[in-house]
Amino acid sequence: MFPSRTFLRKGVELYFTLWMELLWSKARILEMYLNIVEFGPGLYGVEAASQTYFGIPAKRLSAQQAAQLAAVLPNPYRMQPAPMTSYIRQRARWIRQQMRQLGPQTIKQLGTP
């Protein structure tokens, strides 16, 4: 998408969002997002972020490390998951609490239509 914040862009995003939700499962949408999301300058996808920040493949991330990566997504240019600041630590703690409340059953349900 183009980087502007206009009503036209929002309309185009809405159009594509509706199509994606019709064609793909929630698990597929999440997978695509995690493969392209920017975690910093020139750092795209959770696999690249996992290798850069923790030196391990994404499939081996601990829940804490995954929460640290998720904590930077509102602004990956301003925040980094490692070394942790008190703000990232607090956000990661909140994310872990949400993960525990949702539980593994919710994660499994992401793939169901």
PDB file of N, CA and C in Angstrom:
ATOM      1  N   MET A   1       0.837  -1.192   0.000  1.00  0.00           N
ATOM      2  CA  MET A   1       0.000   0.000   0.000  1.00  0.00           C
ATOM      3  C   MET A   1       0.875   1.246   0.000  1.00  0.00           C
ATOM      4  N   PHE A   2       0.261   2.311  -0.410  1.00  0.00           N
ATOM      5  CA  PHE A   2       0.967   3.586  -0.403  1.00  0.00           C
ATOM      6  C   PHE A   2       0.895   4.186   0.993  1.00  0.00           C
ATOM      7  N   PRO A   3       1.880   4.989   1.382  1.00  0.00           N
ATOM      8  CA  PRO A   3       2.020   5.403   2.786  1.00  0.00           C
ATOM      9  C   PRO A   3       1.164   6.585   3.237  1.00  0.00           C
ATOM     10  N   SER A   4       0.166   7.005   2.470  1.00  0.00           N
ATOM     11  CA  SER A   4      -0.628   8.160   2.901  1.00  0.00           C
ATOM     12  C   SER A   4      -1.723   7.737   3.878  1.00  0.00           C
ATOM     13  N   ARG A   5      -2.350   8.725   4.510  1.00  0.00           N
ATOM     14  CA  ARG A   5      -3.434   8.461   5.466  1.00  0.00           C
ATOM     15  C   ARG A   5      -4.693   9.187   5.011  1.00  0.00           C
ATOM     16  N   THR A   6      -5.159   8.858   3.828  1.00  0.00           N
ATOM     17  CA  THR A   6      -6.319   9.528   3.259  1.00  0.00           C
ATOM     18  C   THR A   6      -7.538   8.615   3.321  1.00  0.00           C
ATOM     19  N   PHE A   7      -8.708   9.211   3.053  1.00  0.00           N
ATOM     20  CA  PHE A   7      -9.928   8.414   2.992  1.00  0.00           C
ATOM     21  C   PHE A   7      -9.853   7.423   1.832  1.00  0.00           C
ATOM     22  N   LEU A   8      -9.191   7.814   0.745  1.00  0.00           N
ATOM     23  CA  LEU A   8      -9.026   6.908  -0.389  1.00  0.00           C
ATOM     24  C   LEU A   8      -8.258   5.658   0.037  1.00  0.00           C
ATOM     25  N   ARG A   9      -7.171   5.864   0.743  1.00  0.00           N
ATOM     26  CA  ARG A   9      -6.383   4.708   1.202  1.00  0.00           C
ATOM     27  C   ARG A   9      -7.219   3.826   2.119  1.00  0.00           C
ATOM     28  N   LYS A  10      -7.943   4.436   3.043  1.00  0.00           N
ATOM     29  CA  LYS A  10      -8.771   3.651   3.966  1.00  0.00           C
ATOM     30  C   LYS A  10      -9.820   2.846   3.197  1.00  0.00           C
ATOM     31  N   GLY A  11     -10.384   3.445   2.146  1.00  0.00           N
ATOM     32  CA  GLY A  11     -11.352   2.727   1.316  1.00  0.00           C
ATOM     33  C   GLY A  11     -10.728   1.536   0.614  1.00  0.00           C
ATOM     34  N   VAL A  12      -9.536   1.730   0.061  1.00  0.00           N
ATOM     35  CA  VAL A  12      -8.819   0.637  -0.602  1.00  0.00           C
ATOM     36  C   VAL A  12      -8.480  -0.454   0.410  1.00  0.00           C
ATOM     37  N   GLU A  13      -8.018  -0.064   1.601  1.00  0.00           N
ATOM     38  CA  GLU A  13      -7.703  -1.047   2.642  1.00  0.00           C
ATOM     39  C   GLU A  13      -8.945  -1.842   3.039  1.00  0.00           C
ATOM     40  N   LEU A  14     -10.072  -1.163   3.169  1.00  0.00           N
ATOM     41  CA  LEU A  14     -11.317  -1.843   3.524  1.00  0.00           C
ATOM     42  C   LEU A  14     -11.695  -2.867   2.463  1.00  0.00           C
ATOM     43  N   TYR A  15     -11.593  -2.474   1.198  1.00  0.00           N
ATOM     44  CA  TYR A  15     -11.905  -3.377   0.085  1.00  0.00           C
ATOM     45  C   TYR A  15     -11.057  -4.646   0.171  1.00  0.00           C
ATOM     46  N   PHE A  16      -9.739  -4.475   0.302  1.00  0.00           N
ATOM     47  CA  PHE A  16      -8.849  -5.635   0.365  1.00  0.00           C
ATOM     48  C   PHE A  16      -9.064  -6.452   1.636  1.00  0.00           C
ATOM     49  N   THR A  17      -9.357  -5.797   2.731  1.00  0.00           N
ATOM     50  CA  THR A  17      -9.607  -6.507   3.988  1.00  0.00           C
ATOM     51  C   THR A  17     -10.826  -7.410   3.865  1.00  0.00           C
ATOM     52  N   LEU A  18     -11.888  -6.888   3.288  1.00  0.00           N
ATOM     53  CA  LEU A  18     -13.096  -7.699   3.120  1.00  0.00           C
ATOM     54  C   LEU A  18     -12.825  -8.915   2.238  1.00  0.00           C
ATOM     55  N   TRP A  19     -12.080  -8.720   1.162  1.00  0.00           N
ATOM     56  CA  TRP A  19     -11.740  -9.848   0.293  1.00  0.00           C
ATOM     57  C   TRP A  19     -10.879 -10.871   1.014  1.00  0.00           C
ATOM     58  N   MET A  20      -9.892 -10.396   1.756  1.00  0.00           N
ATOM     59  CA  MET A  20      -9.030 -11.330   2.493  1.00  0.00           C
ATOM     60  C   MET A  20      -9.838 -12.153   3.476  1.00  0.00           C
ATOM     61  N   GLU A  21     -10.748 -11.513   4.192  1.00  0.00           N
ATOM     62  CA  GLU A  21     -11.536 -12.235   5.190  1.00  0.00           C
ATOM     63  C   GLU A  21     -12.485 -13.241   4.553  1.00  0.00           C
ATOM     64  N   LEU A  22     -12.893 -12.975   3.318  1.00  0.00           N
ATOM     65  CA  LEU A  22     -13.734 -13.936   2.610  1.00  0.00           C
ATOM     66  C   LEU A  22     -12.935 -15.125   2.090  1.00  0.00           C
ATOM     67  N   LEU A  23     -11.709 -14.881   1.671  1.00  0.00           N
ATOM     68  CA  LEU A  23     -10.910 -15.907   1.006  1.00  0.00           C
ATOM     69  C   LEU A  23      -9.994 -16.695   1.929  1.00  0.00           C
ATOM     70  N   TRP A  24      -9.509 -16.081   2.986  1.00  0.00           N
ATOM     71  CA  TRP A  24      -8.503 -16.716   3.843  1.00  0.00           C
ATOM     72  C   TRP A  24      -9.032 -16.929   5.250  1.00  0.00           C
ATOM     73  N   SER A  25      -8.506 -17.944   5.910  1.00  0.00           N
ATOM     74  CA  SER A  25      -8.822 -18.169   7.324  1.00  0.00           C
ATOM     75  C   SER A  25      -8.064 -17.137   8.162  1.00  0.00           C
ATOM     76  N   LYS A  26      -8.465 -16.988   9.402  1.00  0.00           N
ATOM     77  CA  LYS A  26      -7.763 -16.066  10.301  1.00  0.00           C
ATOM     78  C   LYS A  26      -6.307 -16.483  10.484  1.00  0.00           C
ATOM     79  N   ALA A  27      -6.074 -17.793  10.523  1.00  0.00           N
ATOM     80  CA  ALA A  27      -4.700 -18.288  10.666  1.00  0.00           C
ATOM     81  C   ALA A  27      -3.848 -17.877   9.472  1.00  0.00           C
ATOM     82  N   ARG A  28      -4.414 -17.947   8.267  1.00  0.00           N
ATOM     83  CA  ARG A  28      -3.670 -17.564   7.060  1.00  0.00           C
ATOM     84  C   ARG A  28      -3.393 -16.061   7.051  1.00  0.00           C
ATOM     85  N   ILE A  29      -4.365 -15.263   7.449  1.00  0.00           N
ATOM     86  CA  ILE A  29      -4.171 -13.811   7.517  1.00  0.00           C
ATOM     87  C   ILE A  29      -3.064 -13.487   8.509  1.00  0.00           C
ATOM     88  N   LEU A  30      -3.090 -14.128   9.672  1.00  0.00           N
ATOM     89  CA  LEU A  30      -2.051 -13.908  10.676  1.00  0.00           C
ATOM     90  C   LEU A  30      -0.685 -14.337  10.151  1.00  0.00           C
ATOM     91  N   GLU A  31      -0.631 -15.482   9.472  1.00  0.00           N
ATOM     92  CA  GLU A  31       0.630 -15.964   8.900  1.00  0.00           C
ATOM     93  C   GLU A  31       1.196 -14.960   7.893  1.00  0.00           C
ATOM     94  N   MET A  32       0.349 -14.458   7.013  1.00  0.00           N
ATOM     95  CA  MET A  32       0.805 -13.485   6.013  1.00  0.00           C
ATOM     96  C   MET A  32       1.301 -12.212   6.697  1.00  0.00           C
ATOM     97  N   TYR A  33       0.555 -11.741   7.680  1.00  0.00           N
ATOM     98  CA  TYR A  33       0.959 -10.533   8.404  1.00  0.00           C
ATOM     99  C   TYR A  33       2.323 -10.723   9.058  1.00  0.00           C
ATOM    100  N   LEU A  34       2.498 -11.839   9.743  1.00  0.00           N
ATOM    101  CA  LEU A  34       3.763 -12.085  10.443  1.00  0.00           C
ATOM    102  C   LEU A  34       4.939 -12.263   9.487  1.00  0.00           C
ATOM    103  N   ASN A  35       4.662 -12.628   8.242  1.00  0.00           N
ATOM    104  CA  ASN A  35       5.728 -12.769   7.257  1.00  0.00           C
ATOM    105  C   ASN A  35       6.141 -11.446   6.618  1.00  0.00           C
ATOM    106  N   ILE A  36       5.303 -10.410   6.730  1.00  0.00           N
ATOM    107  CA  ILE A  36       5.639  -9.146   6.064  1.00  0.00           C
ATOM    108  C   ILE A  36       5.746  -7.949   6.999  1.00  0.00           C
ATOM    109  N   VAL A  37       5.314  -8.082   8.236  1.00  0.00           N
ATOM    110  CA  VAL A  37       5.323  -6.943   9.154  1.00  0.00           C
ATOM    111  C   VAL A  37       6.757  -6.456   9.372  1.00  0.00           C
ATOM    112  N   GLU A  38       6.911  -5.140   9.478  1.00  0.00           N
ATOM    113  CA  GLU A  38       8.231  -4.548   9.660  1.00  0.00           C
ATOM    114  C   GLU A  38       8.560  -4.433  11.146  1.00  0.00           C
ATOM    115  N   PHE A  39       9.689  -5.000  11.538  1.00  0.00           N
ATOM    116  CA  PHE A  39      10.143  -4.968  12.927  1.00  0.00           C
ATOM    117  C   PHE A  39      11.259  -3.959  13.148  1.00  0.00           C
ATOM    118  N   GLY A  40      11.579  -3.195  12.144  1.00  0.00           N
ATOM    119  CA  GLY A  40      12.645  -2.203  12.226  1.00  0.00           C
ATOM    120  C   GLY A  40      13.101  -1.852  10.825  1.00  0.00           C
ATOM    121  N   PRO A  41      14.035  -0.934  10.707  1.00  0.00           N
ATOM    122  CA  PRO A  41      14.505  -0.522   9.381  1.00  0.00           C
ATOM    123  C   PRO A  41      15.062  -1.705   8.582  1.00  0.00           C
ATOM    124  N   GLY A  42      14.372  -2.057   7.507  1.00  0.00           N
ATOM    125  CA  GLY A  42      14.813  -3.147   6.649  1.00  0.00           C
ATOM    126  C   GLY A  42      14.658  -4.530   7.240  1.00  0.00           C
ATOM    127  N   LEU A  43      13.923  -4.662   8.316  1.00  0.00           N
ATOM    128  CA  LEU A  43      13.754  -5.942   9.013  1.00  0.00           C
ATOM    129  C   LEU A  43      12.290  -6.375   8.891  1.00  0.00           C
ATOM    130  N   TYR A  44      12.022  -7.266   7.927  1.00  0.00           N
ATOM    131  CA  TYR A  44      10.653  -7.665   7.621  1.00  0.00           C
ATOM    132  C   TYR A  44      10.400  -9.117   7.999  1.00  0.00           C
ATOM    133  N   GLY A  45       9.306  -9.353   8.690  1.00  0.00           N
ATOM    134  CA  GLY A  45       8.880 -10.699   9.041  1.00  0.00           C
ATOM    135  C   GLY A  45       9.426 -11.160  10.380  1.00  0.00           C
ATOM    136  N   VAL A  46       8.639 -12.018  11.011  1.00  0.00           N
ATOM    137  CA  VAL A  46       8.996 -12.507  12.343  1.00  0.00           C
ATOM    138  C   VAL A  46      10.242 -13.392  12.298  1.00  0.00           C
ATOM    139  N   GLU A  47      10.464 -14.092  11.197  1.00  0.00           N
ATOM    140  CA  GLU A  47      11.661 -14.936  11.098  1.00  0.00           C
ATOM    141  C   GLU A  47      12.922 -14.077  11.133  1.00  0.00           C
ATOM    142  N   ALA A  48      12.946 -13.010  10.341  1.00  0.00           N
ATOM    143  CA  ALA A  48      14.114 -12.116  10.323  1.00  0.00           C
ATOM    144  C   ALA A  48      14.305 -11.446  11.675  1.00  0.00           C
ATOM    145  N   ALA A  49      13.205 -11.027  12.305  1.00  0.00           N
ATOM    146  CA  ALA A  49      13.300 -10.380  13.619  1.00  0.00           C
ATOM    147  C   ALA A  49      13.823 -11.359  14.667  1.00  0.00           C
ATOM    148  N   SER A  50      13.339 -12.585  14.623  1.00  0.00           N
ATOM    149  CA  SER A  50      13.785 -13.606  15.570  1.00  0.00           C
ATOM    150  C   SER A  50      15.280 -13.873  15.425  1.00  0.00           C
ATOM    151  N   GLN A  51      15.737 -13.994  14.191  1.00  0.00           N
ATOM    152  CA  GLN A  51      17.165 -14.230  13.945  1.00  0.00           C
ATOM    153  C   GLN A  51      18.002 -13.030  14.382  1.00  0.00           C
ATOM    154  N   THR A  52      17.525 -11.821  14.076  1.00  0.00           N
ATOM    155  CA  THR A  52      18.284 -10.607  14.390  1.00  0.00           C
ATOM    156  C   THR A  52      18.369 -10.357  15.889  1.00  0.00           C
ATOM    157  N   TYR A  53      17.239 -10.410  16.576  1.00  0.00           N
ATOM    158  CA  TYR A  53      17.213 -10.036  17.988  1.00  0.00           C
ATOM    159  C   TYR A  53      17.592 -11.167  18.944  1.00  0.00           C
ATOM    160  N   PHE A  54      17.286 -12.417  18.561  1.00  0.00           N
ATOM    161  CA  PHE A  54      17.506 -13.525  19.493  1.00  0.00           C
ATOM    162  C   PHE A  54      18.442 -14.607  18.958  1.00  0.00           C
ATOM    163  N   GLY A  55      18.779 -14.548  17.670  1.00  0.00           N
ATOM    164  CA  GLY A  55      19.702 -15.512  17.090  1.00  0.00           C
ATOM    165  C   GLY A  55      19.148 -16.919  16.957  1.00  0.00           C
ATOM    166  N   ILE A  56      17.819 -17.036  16.888  1.00  0.00           N
ATOM    167  CA  ILE A  56      17.183 -18.349  16.754  1.00  0.00           C
ATOM    168  C   ILE A  56      16.058 -18.263  15.733  1.00  0.00           C
ATOM    169  N   PRO A  57      15.645 -19.410  15.154  1.00  0.00           N
ATOM    170  CA  PRO A  57      14.503 -19.390  14.240  1.00  0.00           C
ATOM    171  C   PRO A  57      13.211 -19.055  14.990  1.00  0.00           C
ATOM    172  N   ALA A  58      12.256 -18.490  14.278  1.00  0.00           N
ATOM    173  CA  ALA A  58      10.990 -18.076  14.898  1.00  0.00           C
ATOM    174  C   ALA A  58      10.272 -19.240  15.569  1.00  0.00           C
ATOM    175  N   LYS A  59      10.370 -20.428  15.010  1.00  0.00           N
ATOM    176  CA  LYS A  59       9.660 -21.575  15.602  1.00  0.00           C
ATOM    177  C   LYS A  59      10.215 -21.963  16.969  1.00  0.00           C
ATOM    178  N   ARG A  60      11.394 -21.475  17.319  1.00  0.00           N
ATOM    179  CA  ARG A  60      11.984 -21.784  18.626  1.00  0.00           C
ATOM    180  C   ARG A  60      11.842 -20.638  19.629  1.00  0.00           C
ATOM    181  N   LEU A  61      11.116 -19.587  19.283  1.00  0.00           N
ATOM    182  CA  LEU A  61      10.922 -18.479  20.220  1.00  0.00           C
ATOM    183  C   LEU A  61      10.173 -18.950  21.459  1.00  0.00           C
ATOM    184  N   SER A  62      10.585 -18.469  22.598  1.00  0.00           N
ATOM    185  CA  SER A  62       9.817 -18.718  23.823  1.00  0.00           C
ATOM    186  C   SER A  62       8.613 -17.779  23.823  1.00  0.00           C
ATOM    187  N   ALA A  63       7.667 -18.026  24.704  1.00  0.00           N
ATOM    188  CA  ALA A  63       6.511 -17.136  24.817  1.00  0.00           C
ATOM    189  C   ALA A  63       6.964 -15.723  25.180  1.00  0.00           C
ATOM    190  N   GLN A  64       7.971 -15.609  26.029  1.00  0.00           N
ATOM    191  CA  GLN A  64       8.489 -14.296  26.422  1.00  0.00           C
ATOM    192  C   GLN A  64       9.100 -13.570  25.224  1.00  0.00           C
ATOM    193  N   GLN A  65       9.892 -14.267  24.435  1.00  0.00           N
ATOM    194  CA  GLN A  65      10.513 -13.649  23.269  1.00  0.00           C
ATOM    195  C   GLN A  65       9.463 -13.238  22.237  1.00  0.00           C
ATOM    196  N   ALA A  66       8.458 -14.079  22.028  1.00  0.00           N
ATOM    197  CA  ALA A  66       7.376 -13.739  21.104  1.00  0.00           C
ATOM    198  C   ALA A  66       6.634 -12.498  21.586  1.00  0.00           C
ATOM    199  N   ALA A  67       6.402 -12.411  22.887  1.00  0.00           N
ATOM    200  CA  ALA A  67       5.734 -11.236  23.459  1.00  0.00           C
ATOM    201  C   ALA A  67       6.589  -9.985  23.283  1.00  0.00           C
ATOM    202  N   GLN A  68       7.897 -10.116  23.423  1.00  0.00           N
ATOM    203  CA  GLN A  68       8.792  -8.971  23.224  1.00  0.00           C
ATOM    204  C   GLN A  68       8.707  -8.478  21.783  1.00  0.00           C
ATOM    205  N   LEU A  69       8.680  -9.396  20.830  1.00  0.00           N
ATOM    206  CA  LEU A  69       8.549  -8.986  19.433  1.00  0.00           C
ATOM    207  C   LEU A  69       7.202  -8.307  19.196  1.00  0.00           C
ATOM    208  N   ALA A  70       6.139  -8.871  19.745  1.00  0.00           N
ATOM    209  CA  ALA A  70       4.810  -8.279  19.582  1.00  0.00           C
ATOM    210  C   ALA A  70       4.736  -6.898  20.215  1.00  0.00           C
ATOM    211  N   ALA A  71       5.472  -6.694  21.278  1.00  0.00           N
ATOM    212  CA  ALA A  71       5.416  -5.422  22.008  1.00  0.00           C
ATOM    213  C   ALA A  71       5.931  -4.246  21.193  1.00  0.00           C
ATOM    214  N   VAL A  72       6.772  -4.492  20.206  1.00  0.00           N
ATOM    215  CA  VAL A  72       7.339  -3.378  19.434  1.00  0.00           C
ATOM    216  C   VAL A  72       6.493  -3.013  18.223  1.00  0.00           C
ATOM    217  N   LEU A  73       5.504  -3.808  17.879  1.00  0.00           N
ATOM    218  CA  LEU A  73       4.770  -3.595  16.632  1.00  0.00           C
ATOM    219  C   LEU A  73       4.044  -2.264  16.497  1.00  0.00           C
ATOM    220  N   PRO A  74       3.608  -1.616  17.528  1.00  0.00           N
ATOM    221  CA  PRO A  74       3.016  -0.301  17.280  1.00  0.00           C
ATOM    222  C   PRO A  74       4.004   0.688  16.661  1.00  0.00           C
ATOM    223  N   ASN A  75       5.285   0.561  16.983  1.00  0.00           N
ATOM    224  CA  ASN A  75       6.277   1.503  16.461  1.00  0.00           C
ATOM    225  C   ASN A  75       7.667   0.870  16.469  1.00  0.00           C
ATOM    226  N   PRO A  76       7.950  -0.009  15.500  1.00  0.00           N
ATOM    227  CA  PRO A  76       9.231  -0.715  15.511  1.00  0.00           C
ATOM    228  C   PRO A  76      10.439   0.179  15.227  1.00  0.00           C
ATOM    229  N   TYR A  77      10.212   1.388  14.757  1.00  0.00           N
ATOM    230  CA  TYR A  77      11.339   2.301  14.547  1.00  0.00           C
ATOM    231  C   TYR A  77      11.782   2.940  15.858  1.00  0.00           C
ATOM    232  N   ARG A  78      10.856   3.054  16.799  1.00  0.00           N
ATOM    233  CA  ARG A  78      11.177   3.687  18.080  1.00  0.00           C
ATOM    234  C   ARG A  78      11.536   2.680  19.165  1.00  0.00           C
ATOM    235  N   MET A  79      11.035   1.450  19.023  1.00  0.00           N
ATOM    236  CA  MET A  79      11.236   0.447  20.069  1.00  0.00           C
ATOM    237  C   MET A  79      11.900  -0.792  19.488  1.00  0.00           C
ATOM    238  N   GLN A  80      12.679  -1.481  20.317  1.00  0.00           N
ATOM    239  CA  GLN A  80      13.292  -2.751  19.943  1.00  0.00           C
ATOM    240  C   GLN A  80      13.044  -3.758  21.065  1.00  0.00           C
ATOM    241  N   PRO A  81      12.872  -5.033  20.703  1.00  0.00           N
ATOM    242  CA  PRO A  81      12.586  -6.037  21.731  1.00  0.00           C
ATOM    243  C   PRO A  81      13.776  -6.374  22.615  1.00  0.00           C
ATOM    244  N   ALA A  82      14.976  -6.131  22.131  1.00  0.00           N
ATOM    245  CA  ALA A  82      16.166  -6.439  22.930  1.00  0.00           C
ATOM    246  C   ALA A  82      17.216  -5.368  22.666  1.00  0.00           C
ATOM    247  N   PRO A  83      17.842  -4.834  23.684  1.00  0.00           N
ATOM    248  CA  PRO A  83      17.588  -5.067  25.104  1.00  0.00           C
ATOM    249  C   PRO A  83      16.260  -4.427  25.518  1.00  0.00           C
ATOM    250  N   MET A  84      15.599  -5.032  26.475  1.00  0.00           N
ATOM    251  CA  MET A  84      14.277  -4.579  26.900  1.00  0.00           C
ATOM    252  C   MET A  84      14.345  -3.319  27.742  1.00  0.00           C
ATOM    253  N   THR A  85      13.492  -2.376  27.384  1.00  0.00           N
ATOM    254  CA  THR A  85      13.298  -1.204  28.236  1.00  0.00           C
ATOM    255  C   THR A  85      12.179  -1.545  29.222  1.00  0.00           C
ATOM    256  N   SER A  86      11.953  -0.694  30.189  1.00  0.00           N
ATOM    257  CA  SER A  86      10.866  -0.957  31.141  1.00  0.00           C
ATOM    258  C   SER A  86       9.514  -0.931  30.428  1.00  0.00           C
ATOM    259  N   TYR A  87       9.375  -0.080  29.413  1.00  0.00           N
ATOM    260  CA  TYR A  87       8.119  -0.011  28.664  1.00  0.00           C
ATOM    261  C   TYR A  87       7.867  -1.323  27.909  1.00  0.00           C
ATOM    262  N   ILE A  88       8.885  -1.829  27.226  1.00  0.00           N
ATOM    263  CA  ILE A  88       8.738  -3.090  26.495  1.00  0.00           C
ATOM    264  C   ILE A  88       8.488  -4.234  27.467  1.00  0.00           C
ATOM    265  N   ARG A  89       9.151  -4.230  28.602  1.00  0.00           N
ATOM    266  CA  ARG A  89       8.934  -5.267  29.618  1.00  0.00           C
ATOM    267  C   ARG A  89       7.471  -5.254  30.070  1.00  0.00           C
ATOM    268  N   GLN A  90       6.931  -4.056  30.318  1.00  0.00           N
ATOM    269  CA  GLN A  90       5.540  -3.926  30.765  1.00  0.00           C
ATOM    270  C   GLN A  90       4.576  -4.396  29.672  1.00  0.00           C
ATOM    271  N   ARG A  91       4.805  -3.975  28.429  1.00  0.00           N
ATOM    272  CA  ARG A  91       3.939  -4.396  27.315  1.00  0.00           C
ATOM    273  C   ARG A  91       4.025  -5.905  27.102  1.00  0.00           C
ATOM    274  N   ALA A  92       5.231  -6.460  27.167  1.00  0.00           N
ATOM    275  CA  ALA A  92       5.410  -7.903  26.980  1.00  0.00           C
ATOM    276  C   ALA A  92       4.689  -8.674  28.086  1.00  0.00           C
ATOM    277  N   ARG A  93       4.725  -8.166  29.299  1.00  0.00           N
ATOM    278  CA  ARG A  93       4.021  -8.812  30.414  1.00  0.00           C
ATOM    279  C   ARG A  93       2.511  -8.824  30.144  1.00  0.00           C
ATOM    280  N   TRP A  94       1.980  -7.701  29.682  1.00  0.00           N
ATOM    281  CA  TRP A  94       0.551  -7.610  29.374  1.00  0.00           C
ATOM    282  C   TRP A  94       0.188  -8.579  28.242  1.00  0.00           C
ATOM    283  N   ILE A  95       1.024  -8.653  27.217  1.00  0.00           N
ATOM    284  CA  ILE A  95       0.784  -9.564  26.095  1.00  0.00           C
ATOM    285  C   ILE A  95       0.787 -11.010  26.576  1.00  0.00           C
ATOM    286  N   ARG A  96       1.721 -11.361  27.441  1.00  0.00           N
ATOM    287  CA  ARG A  96       1.763 -12.726  27.991  1.00  0.00           C
ATOM    288  C   ARG A  96       0.491 -13.028  28.783  1.00  0.00           C
ATOM    289  N   GLN A  97       0.001 -12.059  29.548  1.00  0.00           N
ATOM    290  CA  GLN A  97      -1.246 -12.262  30.292  1.00  0.00           C
ATOM    291  C   GLN A  97      -2.401 -12.526  29.327  1.00  0.00           C
ATOM    292  N   GLN A  98      -2.445 -11.774  28.245  1.00  0.00           N
ATOM    293  CA  GLN A  98      -3.494 -11.977  27.246  1.00  0.00           C
ATOM    294  C   GLN A  98      -3.371 -13.362  26.602  1.00  0.00           C
ATOM    295  N   MET A  99      -2.145 -13.792  26.333  1.00  0.00           N
ATOM    296  CA  MET A  99      -1.917 -15.119  25.755  1.00  0.00           C
ATOM    297  C   MET A  99      -2.426 -16.203  26.703  1.00  0.00           C
ATOM    298  N   ARG A 100      -2.151 -16.050  27.988  1.00  0.00           N
ATOM    299  CA  ARG A 100      -2.608 -17.042  28.972  1.00  0.00           C
ATOM    300  C   ARG A 100      -4.130 -17.061  29.064  1.00  0.00           C
ATOM    301  N   GLN A 101      -4.751 -15.873  29.034  1.00  0.00           N
ATOM    302  CA  GLN A 101      -6.208 -15.816  29.127  1.00  0.00           C
ATOM    303  C   GLN A 101      -6.877 -16.444  27.909  1.00  0.00           C
ATOM    304  N   LEU A 102      -6.304 -16.221  26.739  1.00  0.00           N
ATOM    305  CA  LEU A 102      -6.882 -16.803  25.531  1.00  0.00           C
ATOM    306  C   LEU A 102      -6.682 -18.305  25.491  1.00  0.00           C
ATOM    307  N   GLY A 103      -5.520 -18.752  25.913  1.00  0.00           N
ATOM    308  CA  GLY A 103      -5.228 -20.174  25.978  1.00  0.00           C
ATOM    309  C   GLY A 103      -4.962 -20.796  24.621  1.00  0.00           C
ATOM    310  N   PRO A 104      -4.404 -21.999  24.638  1.00  0.00           N
ATOM    311  CA  PRO A 104      -4.053 -22.680  23.389  1.00  0.00           C
ATOM    312  C   PRO A 104      -5.266 -23.045  22.542  1.00  0.00           C
ATOM    313  N   GLN A 105      -6.410 -23.253  23.172  1.00  0.00           N
ATOM    314  CA  GLN A 105      -7.613 -23.608  22.414  1.00  0.00           C
ATOM    315  C   GLN A 105      -7.992 -22.494  21.446  1.00  0.00           C
ATOM    316  N   THR A 106      -7.876 -21.252  21.870  1.00  0.00           N
ATOM    317  CA  THR A 106      -8.191 -20.125  20.999  1.00  0.00           C
ATOM    318  C   THR A 106      -7.243 -20.087  19.815  1.00  0.00           C
ATOM    319  N   ILE A 107      -5.979 -20.371  20.053  1.00  0.00           N
ATOM    320  CA  ILE A 107      -4.994 -20.388  18.974  1.00  0.00           C
ATOM    321  C   ILE A 107      -5.365 -21.453  17.948  1.00  0.00           C
ATOM    322  N   LYS A 108      -5.786 -22.619  18.407  1.00  0.00           N
ATOM    323  CA  LYS A 108      -6.193 -23.689  17.490  1.00  0.00           C
ATOM    324  C   LYS A 108      -7.408 -23.273  16.672  1.00  0.00           C
ATOM    325  N   GLN A 109      -8.305 -22.500  17.273  1.00  0.00           N
ATOM    326  CA  GLN A 109      -9.525 -22.084  16.591  1.00  0.00           C
ATOM    327  C   GLN A 109      -9.270 -21.047  15.506  1.00  0.00           C
ATOM    328  N   LEU A 110      -8.119 -20.428  15.494  1.00  0.00           N
ATOM    329  CA  LEU A 110      -7.828 -19.429  14.468  1.00  0.00           C
ATOM    330  C   LEU A 110      -7.946 -20.007  13.065  1.00  0.00           C
ATOM    331  N   GLY A 111      -7.627 -21.264  12.908  1.00  0.00           N
ATOM    332  CA  GLY A 111      -7.660 -21.882  11.590  1.00  0.00           C
ATOM    333  C   GLY A 111      -9.036 -22.334  11.146  1.00  0.00           C
ATOM    334  N   THR A 112     -10.034 -22.280  12.011  1.00  0.00           N
ATOM    335  CA  THR A 112     -11.369 -22.737  11.633  1.00  0.00           C
ATOM    336  C   THR A 112     -12.173 -21.590  11.058  1.00  0.00           C
ATOM    337  N   PRO A 113     -12.950 -21.874  10.018  1.00  0.00           N
ATOM    338  CA  PRO A 113     -13.755 -20.803   9.397  1.00  0.00           C
ATOM    339  C   PRO A 113     -14.897 -20.351  10.273  1.00  0.00           C
TER     340      PRO A 113
END
